[in-house]
PDB file of C-alpha atoms and ligand atoms in Angstrom:
ATOM      1  CA  MET A   3      17.836   2.330 -25.323  1.00 36.00           C
ATOM      2  CA  ARG A   4      16.265  -0.119 -22.930  1.00 41.00           C
ATOM      3  CA  ASN A   5      15.211  -3.711 -23.584  1.00 39.00           C
ATOM      4  CA  ASN A   6      13.691  -4.585 -20.279  1.00 47.00           C
ATOM      5  CA  ASN A   7      12.411  -3.266 -17.091  1.00 51.00           C
ATOM      6  CA  SER A   8      14.691  -4.703 -14.715  1.00 60.00           C
ATOM      7  CA  SER A   9      16.234  -1.385 -13.560  1.00 68.00           C
ATOM      8  CA  GLU A  10      13.135   0.302 -13.084  1.00 87.00           C
ATOM      9  CA  ASP A  11      11.246   0.841  -9.953  1.00 95.00           C
ATOM     10  CA  THR A  12       7.479   1.885 -10.270  1.00 97.00           C
ATOM     11  CA  ILE A  13       4.309   2.045  -8.136  1.00 98.00           C
ATOM     12  CA  THR A  14       1.042   1.876  -9.823  1.00 98.00           C
ATOM     13  CA  PHE A  15      -2.064   2.978  -7.819  1.00 98.00           C
ATOM     14  CA  LEU A  16      -4.983   0.654  -8.474  1.00 98.00           C
ATOM     15  CA  GLY A  17      -6.905   2.633  -6.273  1.00 98.00           C
ATOM     16  CA  THR A  18      -7.024   5.560  -4.056  1.00 98.00           C
ATOM     17  CA  ALA A  19     -10.393   5.060  -1.977  1.00 97.00           C
ATOM     18  CA  GLY A  20     -10.096   4.511   1.805  1.00 94.00           C
ATOM     19  CA  ALA A  21     -12.634   3.123   4.257  1.00 86.00           C
ATOM     20  CA  ARG A  22     -15.931   1.821   3.860  1.00 90.00           C
ATOM     21  CA  PHE A  23     -18.138   4.687   2.272  1.00 94.00           C
ATOM     22  CA  MET A  24     -15.517   5.647  -0.427  1.00 96.00           C
ATOM     23  CA  VAL A  25     -15.139   1.906  -1.158  1.00 96.00           C
ATOM     24  CA  ILE A  26     -18.723   0.653  -1.170  1.00 96.00           C
ATOM     25  CA  ARG A  27     -19.883   3.471  -3.410  1.00 96.00           C
ATOM     26  CA  GLN A  28     -16.337   3.203  -5.572  1.00 97.00           C
ATOM     27  CA  LEU A  29     -16.169   6.811  -5.696  1.00 96.00           C
ATOM     28  CA  ALA A  30     -12.553   5.947  -6.453  1.00 97.00           C
ATOM     29  CA  ALA A  31     -11.151   2.491  -7.035  1.00 97.00           C
ATOM     30  CA  SER A  32      -9.760   0.269  -4.269  1.00 98.00           C
ATOM     31  CA  GLY A  33      -7.385  -2.156  -5.904  1.00 98.00           C
ATOM     32  CA  GLY A  34      -4.069  -1.534  -3.884  1.00 98.00           C
ATOM     33  CA  LEU A  35      -0.734  -0.880  -5.126  1.00 98.00           C
ATOM     34  CA  TRP A  36       1.227  -2.809  -7.765  1.00 98.00           C
ATOM     35  CA  LEU A  37       4.894  -2.368  -7.440  1.00 98.00           C
ATOM     36  CA  ASN A  38       7.349  -3.327  -9.982  1.00 97.00           C
ATOM     37  CA  LEU A  39      10.665  -3.131  -8.213  1.00 96.00           C
ATOM     38  CA  SER A  40      13.918  -3.903 -10.366  1.00 91.00           C
ATOM     39  CA  GLY A  41      11.662  -6.687 -12.245  1.00 94.00           C
ATOM     40  CA  THR A  42      10.196  -7.977  -9.142  1.00 97.00           C
ATOM     41  CA  GLU A  43       6.342  -7.451  -9.104  1.00 98.00           C
ATOM     42  CA  ILE A  44       4.494  -7.274  -5.870  1.00 98.00           C
ATOM     43  CA  LEU A  45       0.767  -6.496  -5.108  1.00 98.00           C
ATOM     44  CA  VAL A  46       0.042  -4.762  -1.839  1.00 98.00           C
ATOM     45  CA  ASP A  47      -3.458  -4.545  -0.337  1.00 98.00           C
ATOM     46  CA  PRO A  48      -5.648  -5.940  -3.080  1.00 98.00           C
ATOM     47  CA  GLY A  49      -8.936  -4.333  -2.055  1.00 98.00           C
ATOM     48  CA  PRO A  50     -12.369  -4.638  -3.891  1.00 98.00           C
ATOM     49  CA  GLY A  51     -11.794  -4.388  -7.585  1.00 98.00           C
ATOM     50  CA  SER A  52      -7.936  -5.349  -7.787  1.00 98.00           C
ATOM     51  CA  ILE A  53      -8.636  -7.975 -10.453  1.00 98.00           C
ATOM     52  CA  VAL A  54     -10.632  -5.515 -12.455  1.00 98.00           C
ATOM     53  CA  GLN A  55      -8.153  -2.451 -12.044  1.00 98.00           C
ATOM     54  CA  SER A  56      -4.953  -4.569 -12.910  1.00 98.00           C
ATOM     55  CA  THR A  57      -6.333  -6.405 -15.851  1.00 98.00           C
ATOM     56  CA  LYS A  58      -7.670  -3.101 -17.233  1.00 97.00           C
ATOM     57  CA  ARG A  59      -4.077  -1.815 -16.824  1.00 97.00           C
ATOM     58  CA  LYS A  60      -2.681  -4.674 -18.573  1.00 96.00           C
ATOM     59  CA  LEU A  61      -0.778  -5.617 -15.416  1.00 98.00           C
ATOM     60  CA  LYS A  62       0.126  -9.456 -15.533  1.00 97.00           C
ATOM     61  CA  ALA A  63      -1.009 -11.099 -12.146  1.00 98.00           C
ATOM     62  CA  ASP A  64       1.014 -14.245 -13.355  1.00 97.00           C
ATOM     63  CA  LYS A  65       4.308 -12.306 -13.135  1.00 97.00           C
ATOM     64  CA  LEU A  66       3.681 -11.345  -9.457  1.00 98.00           C
ATOM     65  CA  SER A  67       6.054 -12.715  -6.976  1.00 98.00           C
ATOM     66  CA  ALA A  68       4.069 -11.920  -3.891  1.00 98.00           C
ATOM     67  CA  ILE A  69       0.968 -10.379  -2.590  1.00 98.00           C
ATOM     68  CA  ILE A  70       1.036  -8.485   0.842  1.00 98.00           C
ATOM     69  CA  LEU A  71      -1.777  -7.557   3.030  1.00 98.00           C
ATOM     70  CA  SER A  72      -1.145  -4.972   5.500  1.00 98.00           C
ATOM     71  CA  HIS A  73      -4.144  -6.065   7.317  1.00 98.00           C
ATOM     72  CA  ARG A  74      -7.438  -7.885   6.924  1.00 98.00           C
ATOM     73  CA  HIS A  75      -9.965  -5.082   6.440  1.00 97.00           C
ATOM     74  CA  LEU A  76     -11.979  -5.592   3.145  1.00 96.00           C
ATOM     75  CA  ASP A  77     -10.681  -2.508   1.585  1.00 97.00           C
ATOM     76  CA  HIS A  78      -7.365  -4.005   1.858  1.00 98.00           C
ATOM     77  CA  SER A  79      -7.978  -7.848   1.296  1.00 98.00           C
ATOM     78  CA  ALA A  80     -11.226  -8.362  -0.491  1.00 98.00           C
ATOM     79  CA  ASP A  81      -9.670  -9.539  -3.877  1.00 98.00           C
ATOM     80  CA  VAL A  82      -6.904 -11.402  -2.170  1.00 98.00           C
ATOM     81  CA  ASN A  83      -8.604 -14.920  -3.275  1.00 98.00           C
ATOM     82  CA  ILE A  84      -8.922 -13.921  -7.030  1.00 98.00           C
ATOM     83  CA  MET A  85      -5.535 -12.361  -7.106  1.00 98.00           C
ATOM     84  CA  VAL A  86      -4.128 -15.394  -5.772  1.00 98.00           C
ATOM     85  CA  GLU A  87      -5.777 -17.521  -8.536  1.00 98.00           C
ATOM     86  CA  ALA A  88      -4.583 -14.917 -11.122  1.00 98.00           C
ATOM     87  CA  MET A  89      -0.949 -15.034  -9.706  1.00 98.00           C
ATOM     88  CA  THR A  90      -0.829 -18.790  -9.992  1.00 98.00           C
ATOM     89  CA  ASN A  91      -2.737 -19.179 -13.266  1.00 97.00           C
ATOM     90  CA  GLY A  92      -5.586 -20.713 -11.600  1.00 96.00           C
ATOM     91  CA  GLY A  93      -3.311 -23.158  -9.525  1.00 95.00           C
ATOM     92  CA  PHE A  94      -1.502 -24.486 -12.585  1.00 97.00           C
ATOM     93  CA  ASN A  95       1.605 -22.473 -11.991  1.00 97.00           C
ATOM     94  CA  ARG A  96       2.247 -22.890  -8.356  1.00 96.00           C
ATOM     95  CA  HIS A  97       4.438 -19.982  -7.355  1.00 96.00           C
ATOM     96  CA  GLY A  98       4.644 -16.676  -5.311  1.00 98.00           C
ATOM     97  CA  TRP A  99       4.193 -15.780  -1.694  1.00 98.00           C
ATOM     98  CA  LEU A 100       1.461 -14.370   0.530  1.00 98.00           C
ATOM     99  CA  PHE A 101       2.345 -12.281   3.263  1.00 98.00           C
ATOM    100  CA  ALA A 102      -0.164 -11.248   5.973  1.00 98.00           C
ATOM    101  CA  PRO A 103      -0.560 -10.802   9.726  1.00 98.00           C
ATOM    102  CA  SER A 104      -1.431 -13.558  11.614  1.00 98.00           C
ATOM    103  CA  ASP A 105      -4.978 -12.674  12.389  1.00 97.00           C
ATOM    104  CA  ALA A 106      -5.731 -12.549   8.598  1.00 97.00           C
ATOM    105  CA  LEU A 107      -4.801 -16.330   8.441  1.00 97.00           C
ATOM    106  CA  GLU A 108      -6.143 -17.810  11.638  1.00 94.00           C
ATOM    107  CA  THR A 109      -9.433 -17.881  13.197  1.00 87.00           C
ATOM    108  CA  GLU A 110     -11.397 -16.382  10.213  1.00 94.00           C
ATOM    109  CA  PRO A 111      -8.937 -16.578   7.265  1.00 97.00           C
ATOM    110  CA  VAL A 112      -9.249 -14.066   4.513  1.00 97.00           C
ATOM    111  CA  ILE A 113      -7.780 -16.761   2.225  1.00 97.00           C
ATOM    112  CA  PHE A 114      -9.761 -19.921   1.276  1.00 97.00           C
ATOM    113  CA  SER A 115      -7.845 -22.945   2.219  1.00 95.00           C
ATOM    114  CA  TYR A 116      -7.758 -24.582  -1.187  1.00 96.00           C
ATOM    115  CA  LEU A 117      -5.649 -21.590  -2.508  1.00 97.00           C
ATOM    116  CA  LYS A 118      -2.838 -22.118   0.354  1.00 95.00           C
ATOM    117  CA  ASN A 119      -1.531 -24.900  -1.958  1.00 95.00           C
ATOM    118  CA  TYR A 120      -1.431 -22.760  -5.104  1.00 97.00           C
ATOM    119  CA  VAL A 121       1.315 -20.512  -3.595  1.00 98.00           C
ATOM    120  CA  GLU A 122       4.847 -21.418  -2.811  1.00 97.00           C
ATOM    121  CA  GLY A 123       4.376 -20.280   0.785  1.00 97.00           C
ATOM    122  CA  ILE A 124       2.486 -18.182   3.233  1.00 97.00           C
ATOM    123  CA  ALA A 125       4.440 -15.870   5.696  1.00 98.00           C
ATOM    124  CA  VAL A 126       3.277 -14.174   8.760  1.00 98.00           C
ATOM    125  CA  LEU A 127       3.958 -10.561   9.150  1.00 98.00           C
ATOM    126  CA  LYS A 128       5.300  -9.619  12.558  1.00 98.00           C
ATOM    127  CA  GLU A 129       6.495  -6.358  14.154  1.00 98.00           C
ATOM    128  CA  GLY A 130      10.219  -5.771  13.408  1.00 98.00           C
ATOM    129  CA  ASN A 131      10.738  -8.610  10.861  1.00 98.00           C
ATOM    130  CA  SER A 132      12.518  -8.439   7.614  1.00 98.00           C
ATOM    131  CA  TYR A 133      11.584 -10.350   4.386  1.00 98.00           C
ATOM    132  CA  THR A 134      13.030 -10.848   0.922  1.00 97.00           C
ATOM    133  CA  ILE A 135      11.219 -11.394  -2.365  1.00 96.00           C
ATOM    134  CA  GLY A 136      13.246 -11.539  -5.501  1.00 93.00           C
ATOM    135  CA  ASN A 137      15.411  -8.296  -5.870  1.00 88.00           C
ATOM    136  CA  VAL A 138      13.395  -6.534  -2.889  1.00 96.00           C
ATOM    137  CA  SER A 139      13.716  -6.585   0.702  1.00 97.00           C
ATOM    138  CA  PHE A 140      11.100  -5.225   2.964  1.00 98.00           C
ATOM    139  CA  ASN A 141      10.400  -4.981   6.727  1.00 98.00           C
ATOM    140  CA  THR A 142       7.440  -4.190   8.902  1.00 98.00           C
ATOM    141  CA  PRO A 143       8.987  -2.038  11.491  1.00 98.00           C
ATOM    142  CA  VAL A 144       6.014  -1.510  13.973  1.00 98.00           C
ATOM    143  CA  ARG A 145       2.622  -2.727  14.624  1.00 98.00           C
ATOM    144  CA  HIS A 146       0.059   0.041  14.024  1.00 98.00           C
ATOM    145  CA  ILE A 147      -2.855   1.253  16.203  1.00 97.00           C
ATOM    146  CA  HIS A 148      -5.749  -0.084  14.214  1.00 97.00           C
ATOM    147  CA  PRO A 149      -8.616  -2.407  15.230  1.00 97.00           C
ATOM    148  CA  VAL A 150      -7.054  -5.485  13.600  1.00 97.00           C
ATOM    149  CA  GLU A 151      -3.394  -6.547  13.520  1.00 98.00           C
ATOM    150  CA  THR A 152      -1.854  -4.043  10.962  1.00 98.00           C
ATOM    151  CA  TYR A 153       1.687  -3.239   9.546  1.00 98.00           C
ATOM    152  CA  GLY A 154       3.189  -0.573   7.467  1.00 98.00           C
ATOM    153  CA  ILE A 155       6.036  -1.539   4.999  1.00 98.00           C
ATOM    154  CA  VAL A 156       9.513  -0.198   4.310  1.00 98.00           C
ATOM    155  CA  PHE A 157      10.618  -1.460   0.790  1.00 98.00           C
ATOM    156  CA  ARG A 158      14.270  -1.592  -0.180  1.00 96.00           C
ATOM    157  CA  THR A 159      15.509  -2.115  -3.756  1.00 94.00           C
ATOM    158  CA  ALA A 160      18.908  -1.754  -5.272  1.00 90.00           C
ATOM    159  CA  SER A 161      18.466   2.056  -5.700  1.00 91.00           C
ATOM    160  CA  HIS A 162      15.592   3.220  -3.593  1.00 94.00           C
ATOM    161  CA  THR A 163      13.927   2.951  -0.269  1.00 96.00           C
ATOM    162  CA  PHE A 164      10.338   3.909   0.201  1.00 98.00           C
ATOM    163  CA  ALA A 165       7.551   3.479   2.909  1.00 98.00           C
ATOM    164  CA  TYR A 166       3.978   2.550   2.991  1.00 98.00           C
ATOM    165  CA  ILE A 167       2.232   3.924   6.052  1.00 98.00           C
ATOM    166  CA  ALA A 168      -0.951   1.639   6.000  1.00 98.00           C
ATOM    167  CA  ASP A 169      -3.936   2.434   8.393  1.00 97.00           C
ATOM    168  CA  THR A 170      -3.191   3.386  11.767  1.00 98.00           C
ATOM    169  CA  ARG A 171      -3.947   6.071  14.381  1.00 97.00           C
ATOM    170  CA  TYR A 172      -0.953   8.478  14.837  1.00 97.00           C
ATOM    171  CA  PHE A 173       1.699   7.438  17.440  1.00 96.00           C
ATOM    172  CA  ASP A 174       5.139   8.987  17.884  1.00 93.00           C
ATOM    173  CA  ASN A 175       6.970   5.787  16.695  1.00 96.00           C
ATOM    174  CA  LEU A 176       5.709   6.240  13.176  1.00 97.00           C
ATOM    175  CA  CYS A 177       8.108   9.067  12.388  1.00 97.00           C
ATOM    176  CA  GLN A 178      11.268   6.891  13.534  1.00 96.00           C
ATOM    177  CA  SER A 179       9.885   3.776  11.938  1.00 98.00           C
ATOM    178  CA  TYR A 180       9.380   5.099   8.290  1.00 98.00           C
ATOM    179  CA  ALA A 181      12.231   7.293   7.523  1.00 96.00           C
ATOM    180  CA  SER A 182      12.699   7.077   3.850  1.00 96.00           C
ATOM    181  CA  GLU A 183      13.057   9.058   0.405  1.00 96.00           C
ATOM    182  CA  LEU A 184       9.525   8.467  -0.540  1.00 98.00           C
ATOM    183  CA  LEU A 185       6.350   8.183   1.894  1.00 98.00           C
ATOM    184  CA  ILE A 186       3.112   6.888   0.745  1.00 98.00           C
ATOM    185  CA  ILE A 187       0.655   7.779   3.529  1.00 98.00           C
ATOM    186  CA  ASN A 188      -2.930   6.470   3.980  1.00 98.00           C
ATOM    187  CA  ILE A 189      -5.191   9.519   5.125  1.00 96.00           C
ATOM    188  CA  VAL A 190      -8.855   8.655   5.835  1.00 96.00           C
ATOM    189  CA  LEU A 191      -9.803  11.802   7.987  1.00 97.00           C
ATOM    190  CA  MET A 192      -9.672  15.534   7.562  1.00 96.00           C
ATOM    191  CA  GLU A 193      -9.333  16.020  11.319  1.00 95.00           C
ATOM    192  CA  PRO A 194      -8.171  13.482  13.944  1.00 94.00           C
ATOM    193  CA  LYS A 195     -11.429  11.720  15.320  1.00 93.00           C
ATOM    194  CA  PRO A 196     -10.246  10.084  18.532  1.00 89.00           C
ATOM    195  CA  PRO A 197     -12.141   6.843  18.562  1.00 92.00           C
ATOM    196  CA  ILE A 198     -11.138   6.252  14.862  1.00 95.00           C
ATOM    197  CA  ASP A 199      -7.866   4.695  14.363  1.00 97.00           C
ATOM    198  CA  HIS A 200      -7.013   6.376  11.192  1.00 97.00           C
ATOM    199  CA  LEU A 201      -4.453   9.201  10.215  1.00 97.00           C
ATOM    200  CA  SER A 202      -5.869  12.831   9.350  1.00 98.00           C
ATOM    201  CA  VAL A 203      -4.567  15.379   7.278  1.00 98.00           C
ATOM    202  CA  PRO A 204      -2.859  17.209  10.045  1.00 97.00           C
ATOM    203  CA  ASP A 205      -1.190  13.947  11.091  1.00 98.00           C
ATOM    204  CA  ALA A 206       0.081  13.508   7.713  1.00 98.00           C
ATOM    205  CA  GLU A 207       1.453  16.935   7.536  1.00 97.00           C
ATOM    206  CA  TYR A 208       3.305  16.536  10.850  1.00 97.00           C
ATOM    207  CA  ILE A 209       4.874  12.975   9.785  1.00 98.00           C
ATOM    208  CA  ILE A 210       5.858  14.509   6.445  1.00 98.00           C
ATOM    209  CA  LYS A 211       7.574  17.426   8.156  1.00 97.00           C
ATOM    210  CA  GLU A 212       9.468  15.229  10.596  1.00 97.00           C
ATOM    211  CA  ILE A 213      10.578  12.701   8.133  1.00 97.00           C
ATOM    212  CA  LYS A 214      11.295  15.211   5.258  1.00 97.00           C
ATOM    213  CA  PRO A 215      11.063  12.650   2.478  1.00 97.00           C
ATOM    214  CA  LYS A 216      12.017  13.702  -1.240  1.00 97.00           C
ATOM    215  CA  VAL A 217       8.381  13.002  -2.075  1.00 98.00           C
ATOM    216  CA  ALA A 218       5.181  12.082  -0.210  1.00 98.00           C
ATOM    217  CA  ILE A 219       2.128  10.597  -1.737  1.00 98.00           C
ATOM    218  CA  LEU A 220      -1.402  10.830  -0.076  1.00 98.00           C
ATOM    219  CA  ASN A 221      -3.533   7.946  -0.589  1.00 98.00           C
ATOM    220  CA  HIS A 222      -6.438   6.010   0.583  1.00 98.00           C
ATOM    221  CA  PHE A 223      -8.919   8.969   0.922  1.00 98.00           C
ATOM    222  CA  GLY A 224     -11.899   8.967   3.241  1.00 96.00           C
ATOM    223  CA  MET A 225     -15.042  10.901   2.060  1.00 96.00           C
ATOM    224  CA  GLY A 226     -14.036  14.126   3.863  1.00 96.00           C
ATOM    225  CA  VAL A 227     -10.762  14.169   2.326  1.00 97.00           C
ATOM    226  CA  TRP A 228     -12.169  13.299  -1.143  1.00 97.00           C
ATOM    227  CA  LYS A 229     -14.747  16.133  -0.836  1.00 97.00           C
ATOM    228  CA  ALA A 230     -11.998  18.390   0.161  1.00 97.00           C
ATOM    229  CA  ARG A 231     -10.114  17.405  -3.151  1.00 98.00           C
ATOM    230  CA  PRO A 232      -6.816  15.451  -2.197  1.00 98.00           C
ATOM    231  CA  TRP A 233      -4.897  17.256  -4.881  1.00 98.00           C
ATOM    232  CA  GLU A 234      -5.644  20.683  -3.292  1.00 98.00           C
ATOM    233  CA  ILE A 235      -4.711  19.392   0.034  1.00 98.00           C
ATOM    234  CA  ALA A 236      -1.500  17.946  -1.368  1.00 98.00           C
ATOM    235  CA  GLN A 237      -0.771  21.339  -3.018  1.00 98.00           C
ATOM    236  CA  GLN A 238      -1.221  23.143   0.135  1.00 97.00           C
ATOM    237  CA  MET A 239       0.875  20.711   2.073  1.00 97.00           C
ATOM    238  CA  SER A 240       3.711  21.168  -0.481  1.00 97.00           C
ATOM    239  CA  GLN A 241       3.644  25.124   0.052  1.00 97.00           C
ATOM    240  CA  GLN A 242       3.633  24.719   3.907  1.00 96.00           C
ATOM    241  CA  ILE A 243       6.328  22.041   4.519  1.00 95.00           C
ATOM    242  CA  GLY A 244       8.569  22.511   1.457  1.00 96.00           C
ATOM    243  CA  VAL A 245       8.358  18.822   0.501  1.00 97.00           C
ATOM    244  CA  ARG A 246       6.789  17.813  -2.779  1.00 97.00           C
ATOM    245  CA  VAL A 247       3.393  16.293  -1.852  1.00 98.00           C
ATOM    246  CA  ILE A 248       1.332  14.545  -4.386  1.00 98.00           C
ATOM    247  CA  ALA A 249      -2.328  13.128  -4.269  1.00 98.00           C
ATOM    248  CA  ALA A 250      -2.421   9.667  -5.633  1.00 98.00           C
ATOM    249  CA  ARG A 251      -5.033   9.195  -8.632  1.00 98.00           C
ATOM    250  CA  ASP A 252      -6.513   6.077  -9.647  1.00 98.00           C
ATOM    251  CA  GLY A 253      -4.040   4.455 -12.206  1.00 98.00           C
ATOM    252  CA  MET A 254      -1.319   6.756 -11.519  1.00 98.00           C
ATOM    253  CA  LYS A 255       2.138   5.268 -12.065  1.00 98.00           C
ATOM    254  CA  PHE A 256       4.996   6.841 -10.091  1.00 98.00           C
ATOM    255  CA  ASP A 257       8.570   6.073 -11.279  1.00 97.00           C
ATOM    256  CA  LEU A 258      10.895   6.172  -8.454  1.00 96.00           C
ATOM    257  CA  SER A 259      13.644   7.635 -10.711  1.00 94.00           C
ATOM    258  CA  GLN A 260      11.872  10.926  -9.964  1.00 93.00           C
ATOM    259  CA  LEU A 261      13.512  10.769  -6.537  1.00 93.00           C
ATOM    260  CA  ASP A 262      16.998  10.550  -8.159  1.00 89.00           C
ATOM    261  CA  ASP A 263      16.467  14.100  -9.803  1.00 73.00           C
ATOM    262  CA  SER A 264      15.116  15.758  -6.489  1.00 58.00           C
TER     263      SER A 264
HETATM  264 ZN1   ZN B   5      -8.181  -0.761   8.002  1.00 70.07          ZN
END
């Protein structure tokens, strides 16, 4: 019998679309990741539609303890302002933290200045730093190679560790930085396209092979990946690597207790 959710760790995918063409056409949703980690709720990368996707799924923004932006690109940050309004009940319940790289907060901030007073604080993400929110700690091990300042995140709860590899070009240090039992990888491309700083399917396959997590979840699909059916790509990868690889689906809720059985 369970009378609260405090021991549960879950990740709800409020969208699986990556990069501009998937997002502007909303071929898949783009609302980010909603984490509920031992009772601490955190929203990561609230792209366009985050407010729609979260309310539709009965997730309560006023329960959020933090909103984290991996970087300032629109598909990761477009709904940050409305989600701060929602987290703070329109400013009447001042609480929660906003985490973002410095270039999302400085010259052309992605957050309106009046909202800065609604939150408890704003913390700047930096390479190699660790942070704590409620029952969760997380760190941003390495700056990614992407046109704007970008970090992936390793989350630690009382019972699980998982990594979110946000947008980046492949580089060797990725594998060392994100060793964990669950990997969430943003893959936009079917094949590496050198001027474009995004991971491709072969990059993801290599990273999963190196890190060998218990489970890997592919997410943030570009148009080419979408057309090739991400779930089929995931199935092929699973067979080739011998690691359980899943393609995220809009609204999918992944319970981290699944890692305990594998
Ligand atoms: Zn990006």
